[in-house]
PDB file of C-alpha atoms in Angstrom:
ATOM      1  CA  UNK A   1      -6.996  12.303  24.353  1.00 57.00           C
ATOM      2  CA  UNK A   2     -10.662  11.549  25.803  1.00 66.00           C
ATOM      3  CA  UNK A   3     -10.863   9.342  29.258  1.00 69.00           C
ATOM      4  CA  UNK A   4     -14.015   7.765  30.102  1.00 76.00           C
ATOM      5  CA  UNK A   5     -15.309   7.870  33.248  1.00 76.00           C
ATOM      6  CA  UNK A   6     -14.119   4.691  34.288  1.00 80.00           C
ATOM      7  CA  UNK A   7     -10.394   5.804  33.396  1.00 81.00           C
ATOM      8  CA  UNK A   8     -10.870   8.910  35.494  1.00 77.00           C
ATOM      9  CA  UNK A   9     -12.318   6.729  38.603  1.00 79.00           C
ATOM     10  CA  UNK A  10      -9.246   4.916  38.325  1.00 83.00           C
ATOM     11  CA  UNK A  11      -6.903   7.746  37.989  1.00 79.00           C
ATOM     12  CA  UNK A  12      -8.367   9.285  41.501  1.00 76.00           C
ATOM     13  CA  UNK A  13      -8.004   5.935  42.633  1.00 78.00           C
ATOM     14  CA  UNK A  14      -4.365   6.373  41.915  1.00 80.00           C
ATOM     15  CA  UNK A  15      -3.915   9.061  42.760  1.00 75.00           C
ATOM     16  CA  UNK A  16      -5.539   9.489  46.483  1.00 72.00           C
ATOM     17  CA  UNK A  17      -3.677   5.562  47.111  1.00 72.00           C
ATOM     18  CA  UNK A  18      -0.315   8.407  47.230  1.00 72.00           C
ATOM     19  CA  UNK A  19      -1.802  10.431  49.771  1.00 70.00           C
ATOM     20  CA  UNK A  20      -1.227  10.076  52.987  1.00 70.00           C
ATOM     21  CA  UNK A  21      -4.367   8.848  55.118  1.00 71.00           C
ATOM     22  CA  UNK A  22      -5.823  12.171  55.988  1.00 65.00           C
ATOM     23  CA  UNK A  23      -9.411  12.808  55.943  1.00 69.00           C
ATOM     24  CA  UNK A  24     -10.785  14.238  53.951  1.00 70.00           C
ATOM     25  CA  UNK A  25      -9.146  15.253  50.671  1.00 68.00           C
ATOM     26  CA  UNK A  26     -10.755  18.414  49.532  1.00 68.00           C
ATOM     27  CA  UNK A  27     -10.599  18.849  45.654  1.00 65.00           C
ATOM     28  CA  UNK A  28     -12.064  21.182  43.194  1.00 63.00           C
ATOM     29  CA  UNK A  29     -14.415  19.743  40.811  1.00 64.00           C
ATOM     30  CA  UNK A  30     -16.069  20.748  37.467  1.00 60.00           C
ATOM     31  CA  UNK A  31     -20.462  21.321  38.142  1.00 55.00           C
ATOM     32  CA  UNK A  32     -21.460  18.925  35.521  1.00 55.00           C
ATOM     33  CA  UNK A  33     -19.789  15.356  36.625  1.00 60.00           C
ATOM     34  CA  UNK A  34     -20.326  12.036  35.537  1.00 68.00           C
ATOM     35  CA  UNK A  35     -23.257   9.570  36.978  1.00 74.00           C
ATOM     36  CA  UNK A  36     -20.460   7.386  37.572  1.00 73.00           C
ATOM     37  CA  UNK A  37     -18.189   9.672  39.445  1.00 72.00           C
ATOM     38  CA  UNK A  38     -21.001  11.122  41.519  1.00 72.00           C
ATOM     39  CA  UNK A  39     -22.064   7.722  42.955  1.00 78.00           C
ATOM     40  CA  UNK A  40     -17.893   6.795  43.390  1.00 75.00           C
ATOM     41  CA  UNK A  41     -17.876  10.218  44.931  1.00 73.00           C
ATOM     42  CA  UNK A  42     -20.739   9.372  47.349  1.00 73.00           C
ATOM     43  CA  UNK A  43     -19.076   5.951  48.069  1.00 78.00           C
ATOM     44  CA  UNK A  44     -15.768   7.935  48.993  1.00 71.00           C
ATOM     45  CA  UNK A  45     -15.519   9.411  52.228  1.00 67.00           C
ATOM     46  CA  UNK A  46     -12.157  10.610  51.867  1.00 70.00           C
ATOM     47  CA  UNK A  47     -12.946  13.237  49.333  1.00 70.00           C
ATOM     48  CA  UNK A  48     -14.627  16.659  49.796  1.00 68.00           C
ATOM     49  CA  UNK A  49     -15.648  18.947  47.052  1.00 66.00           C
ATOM     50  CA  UNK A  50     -16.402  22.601  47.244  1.00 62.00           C
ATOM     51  CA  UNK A  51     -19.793  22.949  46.632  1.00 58.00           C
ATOM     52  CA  UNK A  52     -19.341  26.911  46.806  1.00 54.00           C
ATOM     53  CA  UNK A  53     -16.453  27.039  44.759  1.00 57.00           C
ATOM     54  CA  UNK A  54     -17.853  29.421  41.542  1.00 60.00           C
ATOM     55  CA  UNK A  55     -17.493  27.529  38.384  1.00 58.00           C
ATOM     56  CA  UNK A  56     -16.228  30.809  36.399  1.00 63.00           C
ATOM     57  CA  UNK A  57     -13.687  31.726  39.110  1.00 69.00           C
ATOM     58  CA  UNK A  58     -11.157  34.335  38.381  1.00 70.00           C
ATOM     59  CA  UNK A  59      -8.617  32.369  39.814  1.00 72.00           C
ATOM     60  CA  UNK A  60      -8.715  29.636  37.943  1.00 76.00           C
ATOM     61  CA  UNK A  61      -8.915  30.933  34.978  1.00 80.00           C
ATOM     62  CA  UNK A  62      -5.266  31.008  34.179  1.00 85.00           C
ATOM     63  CA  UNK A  63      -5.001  27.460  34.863  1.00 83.00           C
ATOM     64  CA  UNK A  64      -7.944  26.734  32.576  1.00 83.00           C
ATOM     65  CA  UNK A  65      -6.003  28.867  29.934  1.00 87.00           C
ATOM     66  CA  UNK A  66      -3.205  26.926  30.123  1.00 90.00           C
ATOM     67  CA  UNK A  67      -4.784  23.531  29.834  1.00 88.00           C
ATOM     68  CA  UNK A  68      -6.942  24.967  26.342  1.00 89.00           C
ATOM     69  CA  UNK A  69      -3.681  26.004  25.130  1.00 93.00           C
ATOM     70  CA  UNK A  70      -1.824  22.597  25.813  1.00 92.00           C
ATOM     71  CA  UNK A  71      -4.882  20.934  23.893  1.00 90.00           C
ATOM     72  CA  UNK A  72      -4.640  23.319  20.759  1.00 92.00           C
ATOM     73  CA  UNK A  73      -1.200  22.458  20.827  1.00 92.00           C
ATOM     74  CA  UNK A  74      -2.359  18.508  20.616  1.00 90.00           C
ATOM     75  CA  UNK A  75      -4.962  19.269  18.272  1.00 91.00           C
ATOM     76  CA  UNK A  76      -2.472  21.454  16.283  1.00 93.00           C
ATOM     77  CA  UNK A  77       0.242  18.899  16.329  1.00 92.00           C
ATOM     78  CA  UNK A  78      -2.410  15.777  16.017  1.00 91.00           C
ATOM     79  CA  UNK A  79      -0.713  14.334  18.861  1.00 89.00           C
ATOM     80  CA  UNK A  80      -1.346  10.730  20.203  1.00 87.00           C
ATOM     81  CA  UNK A  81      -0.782   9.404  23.284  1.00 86.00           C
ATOM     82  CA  UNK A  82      -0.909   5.514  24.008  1.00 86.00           C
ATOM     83  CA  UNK A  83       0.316   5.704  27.860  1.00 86.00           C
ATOM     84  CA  UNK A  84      -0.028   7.819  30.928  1.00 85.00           C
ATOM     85  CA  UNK A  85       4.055   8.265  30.356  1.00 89.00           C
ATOM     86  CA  UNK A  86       3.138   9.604  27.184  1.00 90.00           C
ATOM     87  CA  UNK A  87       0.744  11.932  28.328  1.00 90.00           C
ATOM     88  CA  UNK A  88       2.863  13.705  31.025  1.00 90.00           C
ATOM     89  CA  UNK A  89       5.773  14.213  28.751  1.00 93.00           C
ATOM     90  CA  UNK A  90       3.686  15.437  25.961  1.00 92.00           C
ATOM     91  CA  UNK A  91       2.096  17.745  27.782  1.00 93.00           C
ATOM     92  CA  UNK A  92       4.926  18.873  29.351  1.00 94.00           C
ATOM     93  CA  UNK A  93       6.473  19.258  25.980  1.00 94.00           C
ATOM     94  CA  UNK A  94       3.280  21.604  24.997  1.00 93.00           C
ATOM     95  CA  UNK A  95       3.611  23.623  28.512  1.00 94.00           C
ATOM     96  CA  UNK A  96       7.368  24.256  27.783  1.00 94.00           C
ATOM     97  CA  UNK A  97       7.097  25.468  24.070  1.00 94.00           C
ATOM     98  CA  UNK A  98       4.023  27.472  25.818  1.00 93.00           C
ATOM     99  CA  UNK A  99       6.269  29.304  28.113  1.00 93.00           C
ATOM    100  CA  UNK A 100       9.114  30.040  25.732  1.00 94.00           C
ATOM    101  CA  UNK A 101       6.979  33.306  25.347  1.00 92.00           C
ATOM    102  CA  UNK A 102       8.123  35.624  27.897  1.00 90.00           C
ATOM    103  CA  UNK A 103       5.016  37.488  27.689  1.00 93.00           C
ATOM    104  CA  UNK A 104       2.691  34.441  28.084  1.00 93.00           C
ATOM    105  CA  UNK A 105       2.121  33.758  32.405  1.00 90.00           C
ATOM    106  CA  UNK A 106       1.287  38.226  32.189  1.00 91.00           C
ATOM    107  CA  UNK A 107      -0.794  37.591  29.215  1.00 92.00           C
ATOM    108  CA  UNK A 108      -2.818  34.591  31.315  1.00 90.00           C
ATOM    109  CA  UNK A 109      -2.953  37.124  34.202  1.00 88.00           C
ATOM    110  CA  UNK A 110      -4.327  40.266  32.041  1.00 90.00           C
ATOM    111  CA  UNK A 111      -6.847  38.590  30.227  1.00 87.00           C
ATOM    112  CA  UNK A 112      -8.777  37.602  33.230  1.00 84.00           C
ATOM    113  CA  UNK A 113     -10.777  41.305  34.182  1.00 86.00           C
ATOM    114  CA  UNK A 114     -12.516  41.139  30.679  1.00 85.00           C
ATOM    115  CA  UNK A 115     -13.097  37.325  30.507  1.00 80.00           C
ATOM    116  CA  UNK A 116     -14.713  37.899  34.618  1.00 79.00           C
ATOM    117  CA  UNK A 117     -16.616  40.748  32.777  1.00 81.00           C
ATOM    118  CA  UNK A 118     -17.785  38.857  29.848  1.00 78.00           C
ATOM    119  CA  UNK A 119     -18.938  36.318  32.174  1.00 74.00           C
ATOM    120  CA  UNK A 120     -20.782  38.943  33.902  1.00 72.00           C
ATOM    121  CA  UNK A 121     -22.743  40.416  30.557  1.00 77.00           C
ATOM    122  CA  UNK A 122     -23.405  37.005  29.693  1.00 73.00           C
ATOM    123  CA  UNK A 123     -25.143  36.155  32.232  1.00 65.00           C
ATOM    124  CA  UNK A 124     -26.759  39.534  33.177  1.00 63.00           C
ATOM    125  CA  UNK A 125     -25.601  40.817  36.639  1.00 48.00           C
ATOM    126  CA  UNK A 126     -24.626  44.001  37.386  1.00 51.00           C
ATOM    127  CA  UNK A 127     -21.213  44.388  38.026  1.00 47.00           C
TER     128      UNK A 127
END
């Protein structure tokens, strides 16, 4: 399932109208975001991004894992959602039938010295 950038405005809409009123929310976000979301972003002032955050950071590269792997499992399945409902409880589906491997939260964890050194021959910097 694809979201336009409209539909993902309106999720963080959503989702910061939960949150209690602090200032600001702080949230991780991807380097290449959409026109759209950089001027809601700008009109915000209750979020925060970290700038420094590195976009190939070991630490969240289990998490990123886990998210390809849910949308093979999609892709694999040709799944179709048609409501946010839907969405959660298909990817929780995927997640679960993930994690029936015993094996598969160490395998997320072992794989990450040789992906941080692939990134680190790709883009030429001594280690």
């Amino acid at each position: 399932m694809r979201i336009d950038s409209q539909q993902y405005v309106a999720f963080l809409e959503e989702v910061m109208a939960s949150y209690p009123k602090v200032d600001p929310i702080s949230v991780i976000h991807n380097k290449y975001p959409c026109c759209l979301f950089k001027k809601w972003l700008g009109d915000n002032i209750k979020m925060s991004i970290f700038d420094s955050w590195p976009p190939a950071s070991g630490d969240l590269m289990p998490m990123n894992a886990v998210f390809t792997d849910i949308l093979k499992e999609f892709e694999a399945k040709q799944i179709l959602v048609h409501s946010e409902k839907d969405l959660y409880k298909e990817v929780e589906n995927c997640f679960l039938t993930l994690t029936e491997n015993e094996n598969y939260a160490n395998s997320l964890i072992s794989n990450i010295p040789l992906q941080l050194q692939q990134i680190v021959l790709k883009n030429e910097e001594p280690m």
